[in-house]
C-alpha cells in the first residue's frame, strides 16, 4: 500500500511539472491612453486605473511571466481631413505605432494584452497580429458592430469603424485615407465573430446579412447559452482549430449594471459571469495570442461605478489567462507531501 501511495505521489509530481510547462504563459502588456476615436473625455485614463487595480500582481499570481511594455506614445502626422472621420490624423498615428508594438510583443514570444483607451485602437492591435501571425480569427465582444464607414456613421467617431477598416471585403467602401497607407485590410470578414450585439445600426445589419458575418446577439445568448454560442462562433471562424485567436473586448458588452463606467452603455448585456465563462473557454483553446480590453472610462459615474467596472475588467483579463473559478492547481512542491495529508 505504501509503495502504491509513493507511486501516486511521483505521478502527481510529474503531471504538475508537465502541466506547468504546458500552461506556462508569457504576457506583454501595452497601455493605450487614447481617446480620439470618440468624443467623451476620460477613456484615455483606462490603462492607468486598470494598472492601479493591481493588474500585474493579479496576473503574476497565475504563475505568469508578465512584462509591461508601457504606454503607446506617438507623433501626430499632419494629414488632410476626411469628411466625417474625427481626428483621423491621431487615429492613424497612434494605431500605426501600436501595430508595430504588437508585432514586437508577439515576436518576443508573449501574448499581447492591450488595455485602452477607446475601441479604435483595435485597428492597430489586429493589424499587428495579422502581420505577425497571418492566419488570425477574431472574437469581437461588444454591444456594437463597429462596422460603419465615414459615409454611414452618424457621429464620425472612428471607434465605430474599426471592423470596416480592417476587413478586406469592405476595402472598396472607403475613400483614400491619408496617413493610413501602412494599414492594408488583410483580415477576411469570414474570420470575425461578434458576441453580445444589441445596438446595431441599419447599415451595419445590412452588411452583416449581405456578407453572412458570424454574429450572435443577446437573444442568441439567451436562446443557446454563452457556452454554446462561444463554441458555435469558434466553429464558424476557426473550424480546424488552427488559427491564432484575438479577442477584442469592449467593456460595454457587459450590462451597465456590471460595467457602468463606459461611454456608450446599452441595457440588457452580458452578465459578468457570462463574460468570464466566455474568456475561460477562449483560454482552454490554448490559441489565444492577443486580447484588447477597451472603453473603461473612470470619469463616468460614481467612485463605486468606476470600482465595479475596473474589477469586471480585471476578472475578464484573469479568465483569459488561466484563472479558474474552481481554484488554482496545487503547486508542484505541495504534491511532494503524502496524499493522506489532504484527507
Short mmCIF file of C-alpha atoms in Angstrom, two decimals:
data_model
loop_
_atom_site.label_atom_id
_atom_site.label_comp_id
_atom_site.label_asym_id
_atom_site.label_seq_id
_atom_site.Cartn_x
_atom_site.Cartn_y
_atom_site.Cartn_z
CA UNK A 1 0.00 0.00 0.00
CA UNK A 2 2.85 2.37 0.92
CA UNK A 3 4.63 1.72 -2.38
CA UNK A 4 1.41 2.42 -4.25
CA UNK A 5 0.99 5.75 -2.43
CA UNK A 6 4.58 6.73 -3.23
CA UNK A 7 3.98 5.88 -6.88
CA UNK A 8 0.86 8.04 -6.92
CA UNK A 9 2.80 10.92 -5.40
CA UNK A 10 5.51 10.62 -8.05
CA UNK A 11 2.88 10.57 -10.81
CA UNK A 12 1.28 13.73 -9.43
CA UNK A 13 4.65 15.50 -9.25
CA UNK A 14 5.44 14.61 -12.87
CA UNK A 15 1.93 15.62 -14.00
CA UNK A 16 2.15 19.01 -12.30
CA UNK A 17 5.59 19.69 -13.74
CA UNK A 18 4.36 18.86 -17.23
CA UNK A 19 1.22 20.94 -16.72
CA UNK A 20 3.30 23.86 -15.52
CA UNK A 21 5.33 23.71 -18.71
CA UNK A 22 2.31 23.26 -20.98
CA UNK A 23 0.32 26.10 -19.49
CA UNK A 24 3.19 28.48 -18.84
CA UNK A 25 2.39 31.88 -20.36
CA UNK A 26 4.37 34.99 -21.07
CA UNK A 27 2.29 38.16 -21.22
CA UNK A 28 3.17 41.55 -22.67
CA UNK A 29 1.02 44.46 -21.53
CA UNK A 30 0.57 47.55 -23.69
CA UNK A 31 -1.31 50.60 -22.45
CA UNK A 32 -3.04 52.84 -24.98
CA UNK A 33 -4.25 56.04 -23.26
CA UNK A 34 -6.14 57.10 -26.38
CA UNK A 35 -9.49 58.87 -26.66
CA UNK A 36 -9.59 60.42 -30.14
CA UNK A 37 -11.79 57.67 -31.58
CA UNK A 38 -14.78 59.19 -29.75
CA UNK A 39 -15.73 62.42 -28.01
CA UNK A 40 -16.06 61.63 -24.30
CA UNK A 41 -13.14 62.59 -22.08
CA UNK A 42 -11.75 60.13 -19.58
CA UNK A 43 -11.36 56.88 -21.55
CA UNK A 44 -7.65 57.68 -22.03
CA UNK A 45 -7.27 57.01 -18.28
CA UNK A 46 -8.35 53.41 -18.70
CA UNK A 47 -4.82 51.93 -18.65
CA UNK A 48 -3.95 53.98 -15.58
CA UNK A 49 -6.87 52.80 -13.44
CA UNK A 50 -6.66 49.18 -14.58
CA UNK A 51 -2.97 49.03 -13.71
CA UNK A 52 -3.69 50.75 -10.39
CA UNK A 53 -6.14 47.94 -9.58
CA UNK A 54 -3.10 45.64 -9.33
CA UNK A 55 -3.46 44.06 -12.76
CA UNK A 56 0.15 42.90 -12.89
CA UNK A 57 0.04 41.43 -9.39
CA UNK A 58 -3.18 39.57 -10.20
CA UNK A 59 -1.60 38.07 -13.33
CA UNK A 60 1.63 37.08 -11.62
CA UNK A 61 -0.36 35.05 -9.07
CA UNK A 62 -1.29 32.84 -12.04
CA UNK A 63 2.40 31.93 -12.38
CA UNK A 64 2.71 34.11 -15.49
CA UNK A 65 5.79 35.89 -16.76
CA UNK A 66 4.45 39.45 -17.12
CA UNK A 67 6.25 42.29 -18.84
CA UNK A 68 4.74 45.77 -19.01
CA UNK A 69 5.81 47.49 -22.24
CA UNK A 70 4.42 50.80 -21.00
CA UNK A 71 2.06 53.16 -22.79
CA UNK A 72 1.99 53.90 -26.51
CA UNK A 73 3.23 57.34 -27.47
CA UNK A 74 3.15 58.76 -30.96
CA UNK A 75 3.85 61.84 -33.03
CA UNK A 76 0.88 63.16 -34.97
CA UNK A 77 1.49 63.16 -38.70
CA UNK A 78 -0.28 66.00 -40.42
CA UNK A 79 -2.80 64.65 -42.93
CA UNK A 80 -5.68 66.00 -44.95
CA UNK A 81 -9.08 65.81 -43.30
CA UNK A 82 -11.58 63.20 -44.41
CA UNK A 83 -15.24 64.04 -44.20
CA UNK A 84 -16.96 62.54 -41.14
CA UNK A 85 -13.85 60.94 -39.60
CA UNK A 86 -12.90 62.84 -36.46
CA UNK A 87 -9.19 63.00 -35.56
CA UNK A 88 -8.09 60.67 -38.36
CA UNK A 89 -4.54 62.04 -38.05
CA UNK A 90 -4.39 60.96 -34.39
CA UNK A 91 -6.03 57.60 -35.05
CA UNK A 92 -3.67 56.84 -37.93
CA UNK A 93 -0.55 57.84 -35.99
CA UNK A 94 -1.46 56.01 -32.77
CA UNK A 95 -2.62 52.78 -34.38
CA UNK A 96 0.41 52.63 -36.68
CA UNK A 97 2.70 52.75 -33.66
CA UNK A 98 0.51 50.24 -31.82
CA UNK A 99 0.67 47.78 -34.72
CA UNK A 100 4.47 47.86 -34.51
CA UNK A 101 4.39 47.31 -30.73
CA UNK A 102 2.01 44.35 -31.01
CA UNK A 103 4.34 42.71 -33.50
CA UNK A 104 7.24 43.21 -31.09
CA UNK A 105 5.35 41.62 -28.19
CA UNK A 106 4.39 38.61 -30.29
CA UNK A 107 7.92 38.29 -31.66
CA UNK A 108 9.13 38.24 -28.05
CA UNK A 109 7.11 35.06 -27.57
CA UNK A 110 4.44 36.72 -25.44
CA UNK A 111 0.68 37.01 -25.60
CA UNK A 112 -0.34 40.62 -26.10
CA UNK A 113 -2.69 42.28 -23.62
CA UNK A 114 -3.71 45.77 -24.76
CA UNK A 115 -5.63 47.99 -22.36
CA UNK A 116 -7.36 51.09 -23.65
CA UNK A 117 -8.42 53.59 -24.48
CA UNK A 118 -11.25 53.57 -26.97
CA UNK A 119 -12.06 50.80 -29.44
CA UNK A 120 -10.41 52.47 -32.43
CA UNK A 121 -7.12 51.09 -31.04
CA UNK A 122 -8.11 47.63 -32.32
CA UNK A 123 -7.22 48.83 -35.81
CA UNK A 124 -3.60 48.71 -34.64
CA UNK A 125 -3.74 45.59 -32.48
CA UNK A 126 -5.43 43.40 -35.08
CA UNK A 127 -3.28 44.78 -37.91
CA UNK A 128 -0.14 43.93 -35.93
CA UNK A 129 -1.46 40.49 -35.03
CA UNK A 130 -2.31 39.63 -38.64
CA UNK A 131 1.08 40.85 -39.86
CA UNK A 132 2.83 38.74 -37.22
CA UNK A 133 0.74 35.55 -37.42
CA UNK A 134 -1.09 35.79 -40.79
CA UNK A 135 -3.87 33.27 -40.01
CA UNK A 136 -5.95 35.04 -37.35
CA UNK A 137 -9.52 34.68 -36.12
CA UNK A 138 -11.16 37.49 -34.14
CA UNK A 139 -13.84 37.30 -31.44
CA UNK A 140 -15.38 40.79 -31.23
CA UNK A 141 -17.23 41.07 -27.90
CA UNK A 142 -19.28 44.24 -28.00
CA UNK A 143 -22.75 45.76 -27.78
CA UNK A 144 -21.99 47.43 -31.11
CA UNK A 145 -20.86 46.10 -34.50
CA UNK A 146 -18.34 48.91 -35.23
CA UNK A 147 -18.96 48.35 -38.95
CA UNK A 148 -19.68 51.90 -40.07
CA UNK A 149 -17.72 53.84 -42.67
CA UNK A 150 -17.30 57.59 -42.88
CA UNK A 151 -20.28 57.62 -45.28
CA UNK A 152 -22.65 55.79 -42.91
CA UNK A 153 -21.60 56.89 -39.42
CA UNK A 154 -23.93 59.32 -37.67
CA UNK A 155 -21.21 60.53 -35.29
CA UNK A 156 -17.98 60.44 -37.29
CA UNK A 157 -16.37 58.63 -34.34
CA UNK A 158 -13.73 56.18 -35.57
CA UNK A 159 -14.31 53.82 -32.63
CA UNK A 160 -17.46 52.81 -34.52
CA UNK A 161 -15.49 51.93 -37.68
CA UNK A 162 -12.59 49.54 -36.92
CA UNK A 163 -14.12 46.32 -38.27
CA UNK A 164 -14.97 48.03 -41.56
CA UNK A 165 -11.39 49.35 -41.78
CA UNK A 166 -9.77 46.00 -41.04
CA UNK A 167 -11.64 43.64 -43.34
CA UNK A 168 -10.67 43.04 -46.95
CA UNK A 169 -14.24 42.58 -48.21
CA UNK A 170 -15.09 46.17 -47.21
CA UNK A 171 -11.97 47.82 -48.62
CA UNK A 172 -13.86 49.25 -51.60
CA UNK A 173 -16.31 51.03 -49.32
CA UNK A 174 -13.65 53.57 -48.31
CA UNK A 175 -12.11 56.59 -49.98
CA UNK A 176 -8.36 57.06 -49.85
CA UNK A 177 -7.44 57.67 -46.20
CA UNK A 178 -4.37 59.90 -45.74
CA UNK A 179 -1.97 58.59 -43.12
CA UNK A 180 -3.35 55.04 -43.31
CA UNK A 181 -1.10 53.72 -46.08
CA UNK A 182 0.61 51.44 -43.54
CA UNK A 183 -2.68 49.60 -42.93
CA UNK A 184 -3.92 47.22 -45.59
CA UNK A 185 -7.17 45.36 -44.80
CA UNK A 186 -5.81 41.81 -44.75
CA UNK A 187 -8.38 40.18 -42.47
CA UNK A 188 -11.30 38.36 -44.06
CA UNK A 189 -14.69 39.20 -42.62
CA UNK A 190 -15.28 35.43 -42.51
CA UNK A 191 -12.65 35.32 -39.73
CA UNK A 192 -14.62 37.59 -37.38
CA UNK A 193 -17.39 36.58 -34.98
CA UNK A 194 -19.47 39.00 -32.93
CA UNK A 195 -20.73 38.13 -29.48
CA UNK A 196 -23.08 40.29 -27.40
CA UNK A 197 -24.58 42.57 -30.08
CA UNK A 198 -27.68 44.55 -29.12
CA UNK A 199 -27.20 48.02 -30.67
CA UNK A 200 -26.68 47.62 -34.42
CA UNK A 201 -27.29 50.37 -36.99
CA UNK A 202 -29.44 49.61 -40.06
CA UNK A 203 -26.42 49.83 -42.39
CA UNK A 204 -24.43 47.51 -40.13
CA UNK A 205 -27.25 44.96 -40.12
CA UNK A 206 -27.35 45.14 -43.91
CA UNK A 207 -23.60 44.41 -44.11
CA UNK A 208 -23.87 41.55 -41.59
CA UNK A 209 -26.62 39.94 -43.65
CA UNK A 210 -25.05 40.65 -47.05
CA UNK A 211 -21.72 39.07 -46.15
CA UNK A 212 -23.09 36.37 -43.83
CA UNK A 213 -20.96 37.59 -40.94
CA UNK A 214 -20.97 35.35 -37.86
CA UNK A 215 -22.90 37.44 -35.35
CA UNK A 216 -24.50 36.40 -32.07
CA UNK A 217 -26.73 38.95 -30.40
CA UNK A 218 -28.04 38.86 -26.87
CA UNK A 219 -31.17 36.99 -27.99
CA UNK A 220 -28.92 34.20 -29.30
CA UNK A 221 -27.12 34.04 -25.98
CA UNK A 222 -30.47 33.83 -24.19
CA UNK A 223 -31.58 31.04 -26.53
CA UNK A 224 -28.43 28.90 -26.61
CA UNK A 225 -26.39 30.00 -23.60
CA UNK A 226 -22.95 31.58 -23.62
CA UNK A 227 -21.09 28.24 -23.68
CA UNK A 228 -22.72 27.03 -26.87
CA UNK A 229 -22.56 30.47 -28.50
CA UNK A 230 -18.82 30.65 -27.85
CA UNK A 231 -18.21 27.28 -29.47
CA UNK A 232 -20.56 27.95 -32.38
CA UNK A 233 -18.60 31.13 -33.05
CA UNK A 234 -15.25 29.34 -32.95
CA UNK A 235 -16.53 26.54 -35.17
CA UNK A 236 -17.58 29.08 -37.78
CA UNK A 237 -14.43 31.20 -37.91
CA UNK A 238 -11.85 28.57 -36.95
CA UNK A 239 -13.33 25.19 -37.95
CA UNK A 240 -9.97 23.40 -37.92
CA UNK A 241 -8.84 24.87 -34.58
CA UNK A 242 -5.70 26.15 -36.25
CA UNK A 243 -5.88 29.95 -36.20
CA UNK A 244 -4.23 32.38 -33.82
CA UNK A 245 -7.05 33.90 -31.76
CA UNK A 246 -7.62 37.57 -31.00
CA UNK A 247 -10.31 38.77 -28.58
CA UNK A 248 -11.35 42.41 -28.83
CA UNK A 249 -13.44 43.03 -25.72
CA UNK A 250 -15.38 46.25 -25.30
CA UNK A 251 -16.43 46.60 -21.68
CA UNK A 252 -19.84 47.86 -22.88
CA UNK A 253 -20.57 44.27 -23.93
CA UNK A 254 -21.44 43.85 -20.25
CA UNK A 255 -24.75 45.07 -18.93
CA UNK A 256 -24.37 48.59 -17.44
CA UNK A 257 -25.21 47.15 -14.02
CA UNK A 258 -21.94 45.19 -14.32
CA UNK A 259 -19.86 47.93 -16.01
CA UNK A 260 -21.45 51.37 -15.65
CA UNK A 261 -18.32 53.45 -16.32
CA UNK A 262 -18.21 53.32 -20.09
CA UNK A 263 -19.08 55.77 -22.84
CA UNK A 264 -21.86 54.00 -24.77
CA UNK A 265 -23.70 51.68 -22.35
CA UNK A 266 -26.65 49.60 -23.59
CA UNK A 267 -29.02 47.83 -21.20
CA UNK A 268 -29.57 44.09 -21.49
CA UNK A 269 -25.97 42.99 -21.94
CA UNK A 270 -23.78 40.13 -20.80
CA UNK A 271 -23.52 39.30 -17.14
CA UNK A 272 -20.03 39.26 -15.70
CA UNK A 273 -20.47 35.53 -15.14
CA UNK A 274 -21.15 35.01 -18.86
CA UNK A 275 -18.17 37.14 -19.83
CA UNK A 276 -15.84 35.23 -17.52
CA UNK A 277 -17.06 31.89 -18.89
CA UNK A 278 -16.51 33.14 -22.43
CA UNK A 279 -12.89 34.01 -21.59
CA UNK A 280 -12.36 30.72 -19.74
CA UNK A 281 -13.39 28.87 -22.89
CA UNK A 282 -11.06 31.00 -25.00
CA UNK A 283 -8.21 30.19 -22.63
CA UNK A 284 -8.93 26.47 -22.93
CA UNK A 285 -8.27 26.62 -26.69
CA UNK A 286 -4.61 27.44 -25.92
CA UNK A 287 -4.55 29.53 -29.09
CA UNK A 288 -5.18 33.00 -27.66
CA UNK A 289 -2.42 35.32 -28.83
CA UNK A 290 -3.90 38.76 -28.18
CA UNK A 291 -6.67 40.44 -26.23
CA UNK A 292 -7.85 44.06 -26.18
CA UNK A 293 -9.80 45.39 -23.19
CA UNK A 294 -11.24 48.79 -24.10
CA UNK A 295 -13.67 51.59 -23.24
CA UNK A 296 -13.28 51.71 -19.45
CA UNK A 297 -13.90 55.39 -18.61
CA UNK A 298 -13.13 56.36 -14.99
CA UNK A 299 -14.63 59.83 -15.46
CA UNK A 300 -18.13 58.41 -15.93
CA UNK A 301 -20.19 57.56 -12.86
CA UNK A 302 -19.51 57.46 -9.14
CA UNK A 303 -16.43 56.12 -7.42
CA UNK A 304 -18.32 52.86 -6.83
CA UNK A 305 -19.30 52.71 -10.52
CA UNK A 306 -15.66 53.01 -11.52
CA UNK A 307 -14.60 50.37 -9.00
CA UNK A 308 -17.26 47.96 -10.27
CA UNK A 309 -16.21 48.48 -13.90
CA UNK A 310 -12.48 48.14 -13.28
CA UNK A 311 -13.00 44.99 -11.18
CA UNK A 312 -15.02 43.50 -14.03
CA UNK A 313 -12.18 44.27 -16.45
CA UNK A 314 -9.66 42.57 -14.16
CA UNK A 315 -11.83 39.45 -13.80
CA UNK A 316 -12.23 39.20 -17.59
CA UNK A 317 -8.48 39.53 -18.16
CA UNK A 318 -7.65 36.98 -15.46
CA UNK A 319 -10.03 34.45 -17.00
CA UNK A 320 -8.39 34.94 -20.41
CA UNK A 321 -5.02 33.99 -18.99
CA UNK A 322 -5.92 30.95 -16.95
CA UNK A 323 -7.65 31.89 -13.73
CA UNK A 324 -10.33 29.34 -12.95
CA UNK A 325 -13.18 29.74 -10.51
CA UNK A 326 -12.53 26.17 -9.36
CA UNK A 327 -9.30 27.37 -7.80
CA UNK A 328 -5.72 27.27 -8.98
CA UNK A 329 -3.89 23.99 -9.41
CA UNK A 330 -1.89 22.66 -6.48
CA UNK A 331 1.70 23.98 -6.74
CA UNK A 332 4.27 21.39 -7.76
CA UNK A 333 6.05 21.36 -4.40
CA UNK A 334 2.86 20.65 -2.49
CA UNK A 335 2.43 17.30 -4.25
CA UNK A 336 5.61 16.06 -2.63
CA UNK A 337 3.53 15.64 0.55
CA UNK A 338 1.73 12.33 1.11
CA UNK A 339 -1.77 12.22 -0.36
CA UNK A 340 -3.26 11.36 3.02
CA UNK A 341 -2.33 14.91 4.13
CA UNK A 342 -5.36 16.11 2.18
CA UNK A 343 -7.78 13.57 3.74
#
